[in-house]
Backbone as XML, in Angstrom:
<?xml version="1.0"?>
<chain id="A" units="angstrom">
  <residue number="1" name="UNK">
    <atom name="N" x="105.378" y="87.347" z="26.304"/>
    <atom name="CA" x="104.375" y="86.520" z="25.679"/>
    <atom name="C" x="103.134" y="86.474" z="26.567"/>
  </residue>
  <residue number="2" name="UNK">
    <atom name="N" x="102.047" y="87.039" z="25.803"/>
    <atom name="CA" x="100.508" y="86.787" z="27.164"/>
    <atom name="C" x="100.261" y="85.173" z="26.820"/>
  </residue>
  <residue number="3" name="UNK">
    <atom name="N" x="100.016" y="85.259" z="27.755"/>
    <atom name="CA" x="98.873" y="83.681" z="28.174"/>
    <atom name="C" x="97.607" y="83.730" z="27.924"/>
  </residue>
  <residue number="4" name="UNK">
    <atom name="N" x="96.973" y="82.984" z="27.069"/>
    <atom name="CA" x="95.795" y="82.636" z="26.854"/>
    <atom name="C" x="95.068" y="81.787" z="28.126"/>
  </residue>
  <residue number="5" name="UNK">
    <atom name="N" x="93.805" y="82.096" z="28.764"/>
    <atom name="CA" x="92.983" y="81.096" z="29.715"/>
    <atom name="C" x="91.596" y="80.905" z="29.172"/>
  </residue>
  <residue number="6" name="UNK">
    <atom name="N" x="91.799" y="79.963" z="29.220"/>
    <atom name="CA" x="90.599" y="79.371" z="28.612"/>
    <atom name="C" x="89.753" y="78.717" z="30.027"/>
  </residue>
  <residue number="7" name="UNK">
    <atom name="N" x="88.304" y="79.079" z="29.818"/>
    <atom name="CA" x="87.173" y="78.664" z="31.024"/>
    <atom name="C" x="86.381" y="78.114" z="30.047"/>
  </residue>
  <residue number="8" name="UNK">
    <atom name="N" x="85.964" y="76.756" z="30.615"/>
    <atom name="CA" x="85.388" y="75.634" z="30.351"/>
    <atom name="C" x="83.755" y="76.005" z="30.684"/>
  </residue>
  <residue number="9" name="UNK">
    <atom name="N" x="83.083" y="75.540" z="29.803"/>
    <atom name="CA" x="81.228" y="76.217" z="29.855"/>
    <atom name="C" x="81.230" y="75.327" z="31.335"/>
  </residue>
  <residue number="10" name="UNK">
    <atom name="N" x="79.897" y="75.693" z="31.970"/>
    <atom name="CA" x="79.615" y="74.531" z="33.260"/>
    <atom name="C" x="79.528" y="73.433" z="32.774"/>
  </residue>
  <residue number="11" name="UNK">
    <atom name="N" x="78.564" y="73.546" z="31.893"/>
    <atom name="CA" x="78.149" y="71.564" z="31.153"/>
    <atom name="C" x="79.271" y="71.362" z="31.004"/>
  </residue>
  <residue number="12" name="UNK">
    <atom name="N" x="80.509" y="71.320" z="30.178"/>
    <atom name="CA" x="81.200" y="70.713" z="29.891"/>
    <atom name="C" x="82.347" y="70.290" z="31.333"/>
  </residue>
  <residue number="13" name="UNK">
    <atom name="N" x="82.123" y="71.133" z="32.006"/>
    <atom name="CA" x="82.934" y="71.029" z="33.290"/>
    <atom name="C" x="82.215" y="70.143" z="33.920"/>
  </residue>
  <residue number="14" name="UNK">
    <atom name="N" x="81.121" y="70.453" z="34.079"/>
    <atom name="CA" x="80.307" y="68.743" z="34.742"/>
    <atom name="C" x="80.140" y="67.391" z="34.289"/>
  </residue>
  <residue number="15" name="UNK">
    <atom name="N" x="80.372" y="67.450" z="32.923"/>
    <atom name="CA" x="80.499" y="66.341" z="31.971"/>
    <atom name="C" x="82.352" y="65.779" z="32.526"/>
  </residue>
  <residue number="16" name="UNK">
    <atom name="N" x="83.058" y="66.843" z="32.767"/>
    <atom name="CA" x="84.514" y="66.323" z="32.652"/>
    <atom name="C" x="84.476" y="65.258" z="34.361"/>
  </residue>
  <residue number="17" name="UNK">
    <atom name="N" x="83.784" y="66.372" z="35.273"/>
    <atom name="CA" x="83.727" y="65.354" z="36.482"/>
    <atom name="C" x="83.250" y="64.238" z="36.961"/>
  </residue>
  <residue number="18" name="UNK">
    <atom name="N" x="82.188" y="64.045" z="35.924"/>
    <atom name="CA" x="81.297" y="62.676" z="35.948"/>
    <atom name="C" x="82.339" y="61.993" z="35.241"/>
  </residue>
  <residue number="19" name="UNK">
    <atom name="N" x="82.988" y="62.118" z="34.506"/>
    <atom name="CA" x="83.958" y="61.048" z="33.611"/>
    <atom name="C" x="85.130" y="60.956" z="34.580"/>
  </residue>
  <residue number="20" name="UNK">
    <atom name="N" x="85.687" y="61.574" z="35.550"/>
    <atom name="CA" x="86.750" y="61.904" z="36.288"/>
    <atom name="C" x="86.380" y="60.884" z="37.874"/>
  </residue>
  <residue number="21" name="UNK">
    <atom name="N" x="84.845" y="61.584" z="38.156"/>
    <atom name="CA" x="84.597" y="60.660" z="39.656"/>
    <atom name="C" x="83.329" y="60.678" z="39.345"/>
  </residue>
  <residue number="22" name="UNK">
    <atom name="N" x="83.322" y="59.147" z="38.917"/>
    <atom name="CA" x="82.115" y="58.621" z="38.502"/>
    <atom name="C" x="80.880" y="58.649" z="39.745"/>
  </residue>
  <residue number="23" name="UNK">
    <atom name="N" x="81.676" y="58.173" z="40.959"/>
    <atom name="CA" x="81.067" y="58.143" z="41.931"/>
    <atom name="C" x="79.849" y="59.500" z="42.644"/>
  </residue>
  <residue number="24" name="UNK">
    <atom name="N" x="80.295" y="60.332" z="42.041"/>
    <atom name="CA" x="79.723" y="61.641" z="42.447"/>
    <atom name="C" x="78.542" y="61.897" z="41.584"/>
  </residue>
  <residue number="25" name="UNK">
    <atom name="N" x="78.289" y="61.443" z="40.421"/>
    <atom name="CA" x="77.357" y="61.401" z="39.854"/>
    <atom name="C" x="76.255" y="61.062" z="40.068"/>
  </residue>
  <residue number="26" name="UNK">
    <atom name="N" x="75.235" y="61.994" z="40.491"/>
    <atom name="CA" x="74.050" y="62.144" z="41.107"/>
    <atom name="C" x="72.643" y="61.707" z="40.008"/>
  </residue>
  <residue number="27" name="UNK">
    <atom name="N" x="72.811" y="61.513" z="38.787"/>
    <atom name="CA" x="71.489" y="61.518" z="37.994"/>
    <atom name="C" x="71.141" y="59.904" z="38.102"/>
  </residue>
  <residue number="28" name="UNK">
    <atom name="N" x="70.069" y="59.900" z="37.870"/>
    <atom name="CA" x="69.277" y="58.387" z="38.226"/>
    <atom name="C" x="70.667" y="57.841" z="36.920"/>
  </residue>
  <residue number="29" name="UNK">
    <atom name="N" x="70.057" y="56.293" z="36.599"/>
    <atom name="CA" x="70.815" y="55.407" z="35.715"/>
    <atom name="C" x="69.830" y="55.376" z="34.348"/>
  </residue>
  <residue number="30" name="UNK">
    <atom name="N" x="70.198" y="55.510" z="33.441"/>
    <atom name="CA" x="69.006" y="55.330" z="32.831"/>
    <atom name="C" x="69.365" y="54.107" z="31.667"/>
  </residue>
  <residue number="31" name="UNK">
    <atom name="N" x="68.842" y="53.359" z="31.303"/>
    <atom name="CA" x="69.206" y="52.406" z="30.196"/>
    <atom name="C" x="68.316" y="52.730" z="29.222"/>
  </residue>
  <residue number="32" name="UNK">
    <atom name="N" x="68.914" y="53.035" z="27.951"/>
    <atom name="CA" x="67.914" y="52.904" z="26.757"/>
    <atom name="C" x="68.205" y="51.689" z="25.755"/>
  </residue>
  <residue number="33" name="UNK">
    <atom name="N" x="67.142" y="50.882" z="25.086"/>
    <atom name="CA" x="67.172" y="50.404" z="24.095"/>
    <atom name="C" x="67.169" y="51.084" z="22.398"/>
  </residue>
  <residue number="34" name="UNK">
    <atom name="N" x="68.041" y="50.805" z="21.628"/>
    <atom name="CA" x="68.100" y="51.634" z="20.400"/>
    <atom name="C" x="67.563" y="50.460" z="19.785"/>
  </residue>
  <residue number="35" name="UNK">
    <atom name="N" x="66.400" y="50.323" z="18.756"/>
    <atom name="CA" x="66.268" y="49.256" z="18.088"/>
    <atom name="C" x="65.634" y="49.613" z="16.398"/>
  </residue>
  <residue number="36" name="UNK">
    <atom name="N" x="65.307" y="49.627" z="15.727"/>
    <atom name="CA" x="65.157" y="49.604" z="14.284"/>
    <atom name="C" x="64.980" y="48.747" z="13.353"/>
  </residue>
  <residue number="37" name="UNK">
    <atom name="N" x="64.355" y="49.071" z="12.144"/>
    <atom name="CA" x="64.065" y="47.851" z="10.947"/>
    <atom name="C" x="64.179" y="48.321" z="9.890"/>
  </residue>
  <residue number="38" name="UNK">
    <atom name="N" x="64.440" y="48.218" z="8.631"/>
    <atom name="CA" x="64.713" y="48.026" z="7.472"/>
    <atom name="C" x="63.037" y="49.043" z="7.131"/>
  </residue>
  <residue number="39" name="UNK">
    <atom name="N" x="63.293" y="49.826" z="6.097"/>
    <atom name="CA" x="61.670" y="50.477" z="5.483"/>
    <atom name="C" x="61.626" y="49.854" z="4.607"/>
  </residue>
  <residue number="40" name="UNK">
    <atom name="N" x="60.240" y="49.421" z="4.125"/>
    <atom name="CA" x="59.904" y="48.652" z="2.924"/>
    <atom name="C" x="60.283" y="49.414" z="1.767"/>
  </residue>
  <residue number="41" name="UNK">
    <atom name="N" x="60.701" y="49.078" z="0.643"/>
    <atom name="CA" x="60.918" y="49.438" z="-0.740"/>
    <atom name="C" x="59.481" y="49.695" z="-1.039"/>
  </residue>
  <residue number="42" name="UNK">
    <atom name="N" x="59.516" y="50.887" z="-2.233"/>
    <atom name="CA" x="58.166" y="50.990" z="-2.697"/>
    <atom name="C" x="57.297" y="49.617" z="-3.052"/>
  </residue>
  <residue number="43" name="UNK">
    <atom name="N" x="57.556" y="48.482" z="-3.891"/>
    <atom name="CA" x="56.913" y="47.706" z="-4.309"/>
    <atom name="C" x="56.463" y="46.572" z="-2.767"/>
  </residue>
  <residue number="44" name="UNK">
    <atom name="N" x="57.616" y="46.670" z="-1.713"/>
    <atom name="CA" x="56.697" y="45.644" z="-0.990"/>
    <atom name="C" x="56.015" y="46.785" z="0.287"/>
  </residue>
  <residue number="45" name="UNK">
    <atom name="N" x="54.810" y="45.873" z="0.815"/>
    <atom name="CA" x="53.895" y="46.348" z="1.450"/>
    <atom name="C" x="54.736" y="46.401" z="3.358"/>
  </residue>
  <residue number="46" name="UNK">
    <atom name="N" x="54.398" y="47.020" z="3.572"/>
    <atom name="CA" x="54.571" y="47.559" z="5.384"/>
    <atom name="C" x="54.197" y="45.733" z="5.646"/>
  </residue>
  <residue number="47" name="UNK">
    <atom name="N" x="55.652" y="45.839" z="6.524"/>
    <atom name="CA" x="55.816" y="44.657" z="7.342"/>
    <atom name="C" x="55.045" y="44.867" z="8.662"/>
  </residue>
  <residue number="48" name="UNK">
    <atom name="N" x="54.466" y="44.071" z="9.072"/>
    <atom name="CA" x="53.715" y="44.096" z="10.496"/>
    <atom name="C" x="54.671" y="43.555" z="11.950"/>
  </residue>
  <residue number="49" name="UNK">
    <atom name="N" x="55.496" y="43.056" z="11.277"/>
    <atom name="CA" x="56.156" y="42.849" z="12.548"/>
    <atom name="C" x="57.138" y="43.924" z="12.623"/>
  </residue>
  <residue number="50" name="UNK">
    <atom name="N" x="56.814" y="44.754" z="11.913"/>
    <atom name="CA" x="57.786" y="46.098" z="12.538"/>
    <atom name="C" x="57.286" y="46.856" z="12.746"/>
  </residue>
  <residue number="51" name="UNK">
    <atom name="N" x="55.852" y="46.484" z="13.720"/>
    <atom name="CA" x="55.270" y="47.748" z="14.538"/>
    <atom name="C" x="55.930" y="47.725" z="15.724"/>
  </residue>
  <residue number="52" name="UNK">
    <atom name="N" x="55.675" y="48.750" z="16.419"/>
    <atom name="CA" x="56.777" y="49.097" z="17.581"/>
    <atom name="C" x="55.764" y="48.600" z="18.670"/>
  </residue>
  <residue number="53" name="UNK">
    <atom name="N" x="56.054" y="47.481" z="19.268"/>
    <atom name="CA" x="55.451" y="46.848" z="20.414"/>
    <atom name="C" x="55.304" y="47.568" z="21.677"/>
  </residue>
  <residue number="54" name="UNK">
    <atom name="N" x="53.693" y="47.136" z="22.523"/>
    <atom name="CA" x="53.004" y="48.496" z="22.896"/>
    <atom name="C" x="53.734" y="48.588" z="24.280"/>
  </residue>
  <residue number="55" name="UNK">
    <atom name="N" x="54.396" y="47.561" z="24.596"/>
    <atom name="CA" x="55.336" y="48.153" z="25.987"/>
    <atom name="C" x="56.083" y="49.249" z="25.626"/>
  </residue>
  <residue number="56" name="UNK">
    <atom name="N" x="56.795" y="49.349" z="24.459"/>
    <atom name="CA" x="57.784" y="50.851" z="24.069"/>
    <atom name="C" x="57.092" y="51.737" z="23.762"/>
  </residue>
  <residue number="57" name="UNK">
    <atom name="N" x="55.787" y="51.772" z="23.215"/>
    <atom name="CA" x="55.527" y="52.922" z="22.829"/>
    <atom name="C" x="55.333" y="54.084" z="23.529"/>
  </residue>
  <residue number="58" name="UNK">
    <atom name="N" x="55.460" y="54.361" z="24.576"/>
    <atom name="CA" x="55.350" y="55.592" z="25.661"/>
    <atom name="C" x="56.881" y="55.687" z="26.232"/>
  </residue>
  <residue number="59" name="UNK">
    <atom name="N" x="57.524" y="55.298" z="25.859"/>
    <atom name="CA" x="59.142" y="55.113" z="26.199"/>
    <atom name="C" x="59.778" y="55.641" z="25.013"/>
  </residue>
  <residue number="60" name="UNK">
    <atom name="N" x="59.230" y="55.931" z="23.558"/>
    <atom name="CA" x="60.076" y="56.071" z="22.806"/>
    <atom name="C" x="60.374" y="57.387" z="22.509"/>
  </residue>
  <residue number="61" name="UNK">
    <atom name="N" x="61.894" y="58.164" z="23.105"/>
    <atom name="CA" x="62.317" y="59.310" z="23.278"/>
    <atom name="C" x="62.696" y="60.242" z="21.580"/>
  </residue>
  <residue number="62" name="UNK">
    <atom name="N" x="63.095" y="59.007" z="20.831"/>
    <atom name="CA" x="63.633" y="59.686" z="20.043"/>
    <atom name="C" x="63.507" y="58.834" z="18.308"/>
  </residue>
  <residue number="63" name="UNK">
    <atom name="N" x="63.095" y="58.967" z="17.308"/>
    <atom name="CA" x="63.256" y="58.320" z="15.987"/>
    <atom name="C" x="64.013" y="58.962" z="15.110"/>
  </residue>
  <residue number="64" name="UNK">
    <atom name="N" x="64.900" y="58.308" z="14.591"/>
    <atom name="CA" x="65.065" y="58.080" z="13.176"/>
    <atom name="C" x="65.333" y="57.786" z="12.149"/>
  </residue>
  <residue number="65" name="UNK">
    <atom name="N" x="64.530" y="58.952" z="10.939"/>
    <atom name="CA" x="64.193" y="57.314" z="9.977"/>
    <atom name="C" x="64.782" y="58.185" z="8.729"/>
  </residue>
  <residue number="66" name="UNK">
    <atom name="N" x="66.055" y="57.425" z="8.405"/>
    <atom name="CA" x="66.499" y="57.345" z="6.624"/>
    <atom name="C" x="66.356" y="56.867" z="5.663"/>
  </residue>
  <residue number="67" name="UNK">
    <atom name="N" x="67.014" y="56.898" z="4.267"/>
    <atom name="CA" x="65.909" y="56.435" z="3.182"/>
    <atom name="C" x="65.794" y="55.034" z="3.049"/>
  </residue>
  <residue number="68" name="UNK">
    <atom name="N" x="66.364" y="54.101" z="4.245"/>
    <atom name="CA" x="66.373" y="52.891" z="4.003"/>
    <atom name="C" x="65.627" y="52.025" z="5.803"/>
  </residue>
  <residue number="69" name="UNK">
    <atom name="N" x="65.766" y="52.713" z="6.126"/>
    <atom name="CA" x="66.137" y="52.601" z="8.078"/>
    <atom name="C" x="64.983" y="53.529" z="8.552"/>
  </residue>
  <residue number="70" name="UNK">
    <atom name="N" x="64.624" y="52.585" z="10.011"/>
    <atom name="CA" x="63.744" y="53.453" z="10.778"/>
    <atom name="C" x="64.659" y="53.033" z="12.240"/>
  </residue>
  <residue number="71" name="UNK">
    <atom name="N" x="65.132" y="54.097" z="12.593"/>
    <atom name="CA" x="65.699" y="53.827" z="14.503"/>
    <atom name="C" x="64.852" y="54.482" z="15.164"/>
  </residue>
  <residue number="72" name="UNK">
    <atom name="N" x="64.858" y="53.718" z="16.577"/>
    <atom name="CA" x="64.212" y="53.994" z="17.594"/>
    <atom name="C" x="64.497" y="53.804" z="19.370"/>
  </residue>
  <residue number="73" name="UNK">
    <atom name="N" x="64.597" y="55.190" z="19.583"/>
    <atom name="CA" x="65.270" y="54.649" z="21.259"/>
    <atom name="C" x="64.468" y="55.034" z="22.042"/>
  </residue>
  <residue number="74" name="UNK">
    <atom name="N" x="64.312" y="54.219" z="23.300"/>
    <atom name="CA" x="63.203" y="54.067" z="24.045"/>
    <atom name="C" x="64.615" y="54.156" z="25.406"/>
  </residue>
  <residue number="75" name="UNK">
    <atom name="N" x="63.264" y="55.243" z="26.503"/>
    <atom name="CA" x="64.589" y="54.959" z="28.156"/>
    <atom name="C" x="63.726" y="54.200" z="28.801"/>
  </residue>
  <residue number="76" name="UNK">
    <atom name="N" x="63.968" y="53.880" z="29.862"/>
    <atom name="CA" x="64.192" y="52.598" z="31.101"/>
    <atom name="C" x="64.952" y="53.223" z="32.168"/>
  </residue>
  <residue number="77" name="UNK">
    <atom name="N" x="64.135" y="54.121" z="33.405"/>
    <atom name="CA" x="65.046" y="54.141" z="34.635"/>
    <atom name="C" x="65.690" y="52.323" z="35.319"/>
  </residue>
  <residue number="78" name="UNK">
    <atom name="N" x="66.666" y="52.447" z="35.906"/>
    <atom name="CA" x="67.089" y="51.143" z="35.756"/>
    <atom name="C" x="66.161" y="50.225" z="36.712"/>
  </residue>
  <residue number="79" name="UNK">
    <atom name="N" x="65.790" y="50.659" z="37.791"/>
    <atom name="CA" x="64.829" y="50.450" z="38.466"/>
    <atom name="C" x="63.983" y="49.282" z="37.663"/>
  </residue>
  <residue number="80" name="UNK">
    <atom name="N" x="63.635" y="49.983" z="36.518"/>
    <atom name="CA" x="62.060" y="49.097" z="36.138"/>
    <atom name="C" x="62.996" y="48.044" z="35.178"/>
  </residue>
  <residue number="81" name="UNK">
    <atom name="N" x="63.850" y="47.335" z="35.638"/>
    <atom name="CA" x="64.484" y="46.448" z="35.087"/>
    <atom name="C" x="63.359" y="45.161" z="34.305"/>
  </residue>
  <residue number="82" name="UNK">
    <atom name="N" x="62.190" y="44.621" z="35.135"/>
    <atom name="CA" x="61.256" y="43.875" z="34.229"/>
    <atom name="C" x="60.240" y="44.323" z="33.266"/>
  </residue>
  <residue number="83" name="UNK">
    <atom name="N" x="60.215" y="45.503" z="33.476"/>
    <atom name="CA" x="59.720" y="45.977" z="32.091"/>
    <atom name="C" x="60.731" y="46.646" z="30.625"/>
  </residue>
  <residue number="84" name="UNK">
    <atom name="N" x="62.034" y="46.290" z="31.565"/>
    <atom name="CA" x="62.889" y="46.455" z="30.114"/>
    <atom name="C" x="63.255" y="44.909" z="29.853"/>
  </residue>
  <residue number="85" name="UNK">
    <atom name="N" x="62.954" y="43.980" z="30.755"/>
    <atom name="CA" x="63.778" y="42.593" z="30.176"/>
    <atom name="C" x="62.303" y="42.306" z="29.200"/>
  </residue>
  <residue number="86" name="UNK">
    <atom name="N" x="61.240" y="42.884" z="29.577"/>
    <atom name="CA" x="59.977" y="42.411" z="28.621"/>
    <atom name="C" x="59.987" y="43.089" z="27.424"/>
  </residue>
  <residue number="87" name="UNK">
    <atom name="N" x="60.269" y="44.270" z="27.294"/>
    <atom name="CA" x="60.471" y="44.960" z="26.256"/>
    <atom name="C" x="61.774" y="44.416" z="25.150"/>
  </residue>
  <residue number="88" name="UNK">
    <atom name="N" x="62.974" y="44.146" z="26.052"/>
    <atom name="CA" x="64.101" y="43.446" z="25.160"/>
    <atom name="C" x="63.449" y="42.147" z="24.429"/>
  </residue>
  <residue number="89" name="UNK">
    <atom name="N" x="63.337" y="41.381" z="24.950"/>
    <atom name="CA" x="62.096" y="40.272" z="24.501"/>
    <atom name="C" x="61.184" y="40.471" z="23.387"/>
  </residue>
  <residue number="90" name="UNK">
    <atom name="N" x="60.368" y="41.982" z="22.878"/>
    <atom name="CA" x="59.601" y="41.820" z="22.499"/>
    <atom name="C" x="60.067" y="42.170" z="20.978"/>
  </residue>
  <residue number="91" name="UNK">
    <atom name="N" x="61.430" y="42.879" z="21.389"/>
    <atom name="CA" x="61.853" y="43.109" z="20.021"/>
    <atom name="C" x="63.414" y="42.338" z="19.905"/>
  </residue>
  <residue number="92" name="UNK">
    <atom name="N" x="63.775" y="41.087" z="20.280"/>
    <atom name="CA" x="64.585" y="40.517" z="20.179"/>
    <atom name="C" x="64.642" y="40.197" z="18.808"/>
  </residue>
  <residue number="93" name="UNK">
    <atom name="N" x="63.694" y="39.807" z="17.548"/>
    <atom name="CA" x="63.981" y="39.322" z="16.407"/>
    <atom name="C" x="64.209" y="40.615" z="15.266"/>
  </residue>
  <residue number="94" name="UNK">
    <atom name="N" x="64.078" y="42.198" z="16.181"/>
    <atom name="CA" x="64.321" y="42.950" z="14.790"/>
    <atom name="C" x="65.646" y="43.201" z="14.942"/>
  </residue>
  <residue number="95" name="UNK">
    <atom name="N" x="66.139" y="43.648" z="13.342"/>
    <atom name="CA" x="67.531" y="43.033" z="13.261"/>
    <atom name="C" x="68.609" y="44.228" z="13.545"/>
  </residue>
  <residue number="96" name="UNK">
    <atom name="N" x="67.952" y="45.657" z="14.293"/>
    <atom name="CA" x="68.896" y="46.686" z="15.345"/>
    <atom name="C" x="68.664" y="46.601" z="16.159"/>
  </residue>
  <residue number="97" name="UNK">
    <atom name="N" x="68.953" y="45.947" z="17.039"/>
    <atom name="CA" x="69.076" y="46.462" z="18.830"/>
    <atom name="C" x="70.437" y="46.462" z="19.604"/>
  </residue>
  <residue number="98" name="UNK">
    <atom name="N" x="70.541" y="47.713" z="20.478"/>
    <atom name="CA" x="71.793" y="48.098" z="21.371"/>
    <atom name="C" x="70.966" y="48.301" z="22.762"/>
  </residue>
  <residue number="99" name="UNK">
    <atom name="N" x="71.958" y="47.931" z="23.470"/>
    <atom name="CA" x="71.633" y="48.658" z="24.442"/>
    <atom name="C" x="72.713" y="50.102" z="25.542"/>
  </residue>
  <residue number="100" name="UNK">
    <atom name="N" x="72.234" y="50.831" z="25.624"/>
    <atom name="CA" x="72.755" y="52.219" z="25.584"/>
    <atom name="C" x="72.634" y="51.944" z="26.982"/>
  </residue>
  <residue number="101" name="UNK">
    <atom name="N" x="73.899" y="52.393" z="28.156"/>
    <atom name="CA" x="73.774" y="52.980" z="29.240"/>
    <atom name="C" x="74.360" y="54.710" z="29.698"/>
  </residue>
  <residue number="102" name="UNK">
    <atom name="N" x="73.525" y="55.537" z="30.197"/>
    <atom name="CA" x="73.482" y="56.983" z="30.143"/>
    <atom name="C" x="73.575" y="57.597" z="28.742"/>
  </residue>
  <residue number="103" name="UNK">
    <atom name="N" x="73.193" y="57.494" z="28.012"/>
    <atom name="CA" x="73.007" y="57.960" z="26.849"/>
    <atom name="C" x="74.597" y="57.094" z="25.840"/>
  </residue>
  <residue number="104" name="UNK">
    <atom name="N" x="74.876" y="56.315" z="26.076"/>
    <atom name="CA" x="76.073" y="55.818" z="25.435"/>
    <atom name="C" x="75.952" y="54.800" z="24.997"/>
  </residue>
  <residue number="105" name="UNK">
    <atom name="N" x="76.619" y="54.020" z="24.145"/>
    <atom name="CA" x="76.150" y="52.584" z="23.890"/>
    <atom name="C" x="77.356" y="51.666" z="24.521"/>
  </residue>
  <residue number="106" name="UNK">
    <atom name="N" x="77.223" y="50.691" z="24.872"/>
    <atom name="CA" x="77.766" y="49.458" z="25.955"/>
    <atom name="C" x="78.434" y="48.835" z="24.901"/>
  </residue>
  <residue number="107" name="UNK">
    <atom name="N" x="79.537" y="47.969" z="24.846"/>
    <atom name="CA" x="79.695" y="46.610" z="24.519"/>
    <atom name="C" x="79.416" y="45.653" z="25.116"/>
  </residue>
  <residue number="108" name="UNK">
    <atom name="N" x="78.801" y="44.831" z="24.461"/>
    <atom name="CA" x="78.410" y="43.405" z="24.878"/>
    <atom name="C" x="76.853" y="43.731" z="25.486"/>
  </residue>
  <residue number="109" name="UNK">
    <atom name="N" x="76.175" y="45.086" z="25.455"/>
    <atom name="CA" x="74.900" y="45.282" z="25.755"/>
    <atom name="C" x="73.714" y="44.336" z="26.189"/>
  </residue>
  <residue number="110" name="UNK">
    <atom name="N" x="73.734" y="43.981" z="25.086"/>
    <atom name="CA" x="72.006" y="42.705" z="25.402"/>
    <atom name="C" x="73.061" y="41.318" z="25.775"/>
  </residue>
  <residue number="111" name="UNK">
    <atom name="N" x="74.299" y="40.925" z="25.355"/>
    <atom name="CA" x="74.646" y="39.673" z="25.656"/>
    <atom name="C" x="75.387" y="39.820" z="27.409"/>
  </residue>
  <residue number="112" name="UNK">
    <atom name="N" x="76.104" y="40.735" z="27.800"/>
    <atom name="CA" x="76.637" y="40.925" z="29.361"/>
    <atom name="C" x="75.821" y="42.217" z="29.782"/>
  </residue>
  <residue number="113" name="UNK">
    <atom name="N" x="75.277" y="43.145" z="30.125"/>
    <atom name="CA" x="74.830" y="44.123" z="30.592"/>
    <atom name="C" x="73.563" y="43.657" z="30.773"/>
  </residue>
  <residue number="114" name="UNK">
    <atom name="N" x="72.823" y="43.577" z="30.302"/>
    <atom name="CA" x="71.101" y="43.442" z="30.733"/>
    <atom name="C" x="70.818" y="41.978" z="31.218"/>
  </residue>
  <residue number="115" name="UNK">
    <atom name="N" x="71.847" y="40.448" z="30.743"/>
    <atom name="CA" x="71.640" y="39.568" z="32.054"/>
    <atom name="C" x="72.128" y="40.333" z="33.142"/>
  </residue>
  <residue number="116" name="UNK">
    <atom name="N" x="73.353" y="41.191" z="33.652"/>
    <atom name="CA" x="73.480" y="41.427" z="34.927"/>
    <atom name="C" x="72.740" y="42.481" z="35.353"/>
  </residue>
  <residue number="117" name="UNK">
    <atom name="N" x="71.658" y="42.844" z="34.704"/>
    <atom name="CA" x="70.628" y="43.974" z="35.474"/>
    <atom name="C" x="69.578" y="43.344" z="35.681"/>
  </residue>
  <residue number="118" name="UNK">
    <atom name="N" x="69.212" y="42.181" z="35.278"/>
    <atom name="CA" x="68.055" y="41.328" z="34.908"/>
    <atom name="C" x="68.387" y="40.590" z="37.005"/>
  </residue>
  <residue number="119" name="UNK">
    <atom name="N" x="69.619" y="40.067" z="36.544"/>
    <atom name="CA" x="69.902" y="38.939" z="37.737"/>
    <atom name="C" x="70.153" y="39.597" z="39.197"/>
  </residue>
  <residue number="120" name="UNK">
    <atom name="N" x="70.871" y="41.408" z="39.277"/>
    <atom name="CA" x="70.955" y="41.463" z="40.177"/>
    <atom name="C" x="70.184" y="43.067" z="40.867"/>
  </residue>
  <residue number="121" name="UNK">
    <atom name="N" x="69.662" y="43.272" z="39.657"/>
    <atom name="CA" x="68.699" y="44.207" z="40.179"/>
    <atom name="C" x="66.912" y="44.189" z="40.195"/>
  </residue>
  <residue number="122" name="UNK">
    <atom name="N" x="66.342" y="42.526" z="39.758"/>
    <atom name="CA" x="65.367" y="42.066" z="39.376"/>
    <atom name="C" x="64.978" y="41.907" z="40.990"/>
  </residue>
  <residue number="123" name="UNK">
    <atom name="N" x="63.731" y="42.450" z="41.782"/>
    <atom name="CA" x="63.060" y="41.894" z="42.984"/>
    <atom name="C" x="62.483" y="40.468" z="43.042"/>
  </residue>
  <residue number="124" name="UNK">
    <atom name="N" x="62.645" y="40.232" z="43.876"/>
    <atom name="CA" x="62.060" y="38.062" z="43.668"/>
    <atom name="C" x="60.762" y="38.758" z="43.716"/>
  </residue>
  <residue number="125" name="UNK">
    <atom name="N" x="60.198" y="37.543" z="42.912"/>
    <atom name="CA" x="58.480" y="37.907" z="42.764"/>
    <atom name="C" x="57.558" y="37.891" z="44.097"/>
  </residue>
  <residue number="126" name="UNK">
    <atom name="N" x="56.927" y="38.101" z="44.791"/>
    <atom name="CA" x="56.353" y="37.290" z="45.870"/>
    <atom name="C" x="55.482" y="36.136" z="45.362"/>
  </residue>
  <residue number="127" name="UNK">
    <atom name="N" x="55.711" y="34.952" z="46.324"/>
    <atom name="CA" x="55.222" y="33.695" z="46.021"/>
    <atom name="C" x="53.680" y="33.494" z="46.687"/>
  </residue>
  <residue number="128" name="UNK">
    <atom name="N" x="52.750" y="34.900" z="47.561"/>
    <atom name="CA" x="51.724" y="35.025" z="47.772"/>
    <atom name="C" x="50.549" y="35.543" z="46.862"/>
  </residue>
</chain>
């Protein structure tokens, strides 16, 4: 009976070791927000509060939009943690938001993950 061997592409072999030893994983952190709104039906007019607020707009990597839905994900090296707690903020009332860490989505995202990036990766302000 021959043996079949199978070789794994690199990506996928580097994908298996980052999941294996997390620790070795060299790429920055990146957090994205996924957020979205409802498209107006023909008869009502473009909602204004579902313009995409101007802190995201140079952040936003990726859209899209189906016949009912507009998504939108914006990255955040983790670093700039107060310009993502301002950005979470700005679209807290539209009615999709996740928050994604390395391209994945979190449980408990905006309610446990971004207070503990907020609280322990936030620099104290200087008081000068």
């Amino acid at each position: 009976m021959v043996r079949k061997t199978y070789r794994l592409s690199p990506e996928v072999e580097e994908e298996i070791q980052r999941l294996l030893r997390p620790e070795t994983d060299r790429r920055p952190v990146r957090v994205t927000l996924v957020f979205g709104h409802p498209l107006p039906s023909d008869e009502e007019a473009p909602n204004a509060a579902w313009e995409v607020p101007a802190i995201l707009r140079d952040r936003i990597v990726r859209t899209v939009t189906t016949s009912r839905f507009r998504t939108y994900w914006a990255d955040f090296d983790v670093r700039e943690v107060r310009d993502l707690q301002a950005a979470y903020e700005a679209i807290e009332a539209w009615p999709r938001k996740e928050v994604w860490i390395q391209g994945r989505p979190v449980p408990y995202g905006a309610g446990l993950w971004l207070p503990l990036l907020f609280f322990y990766l936030a620099e104290p302000e200087s008081n000068g």
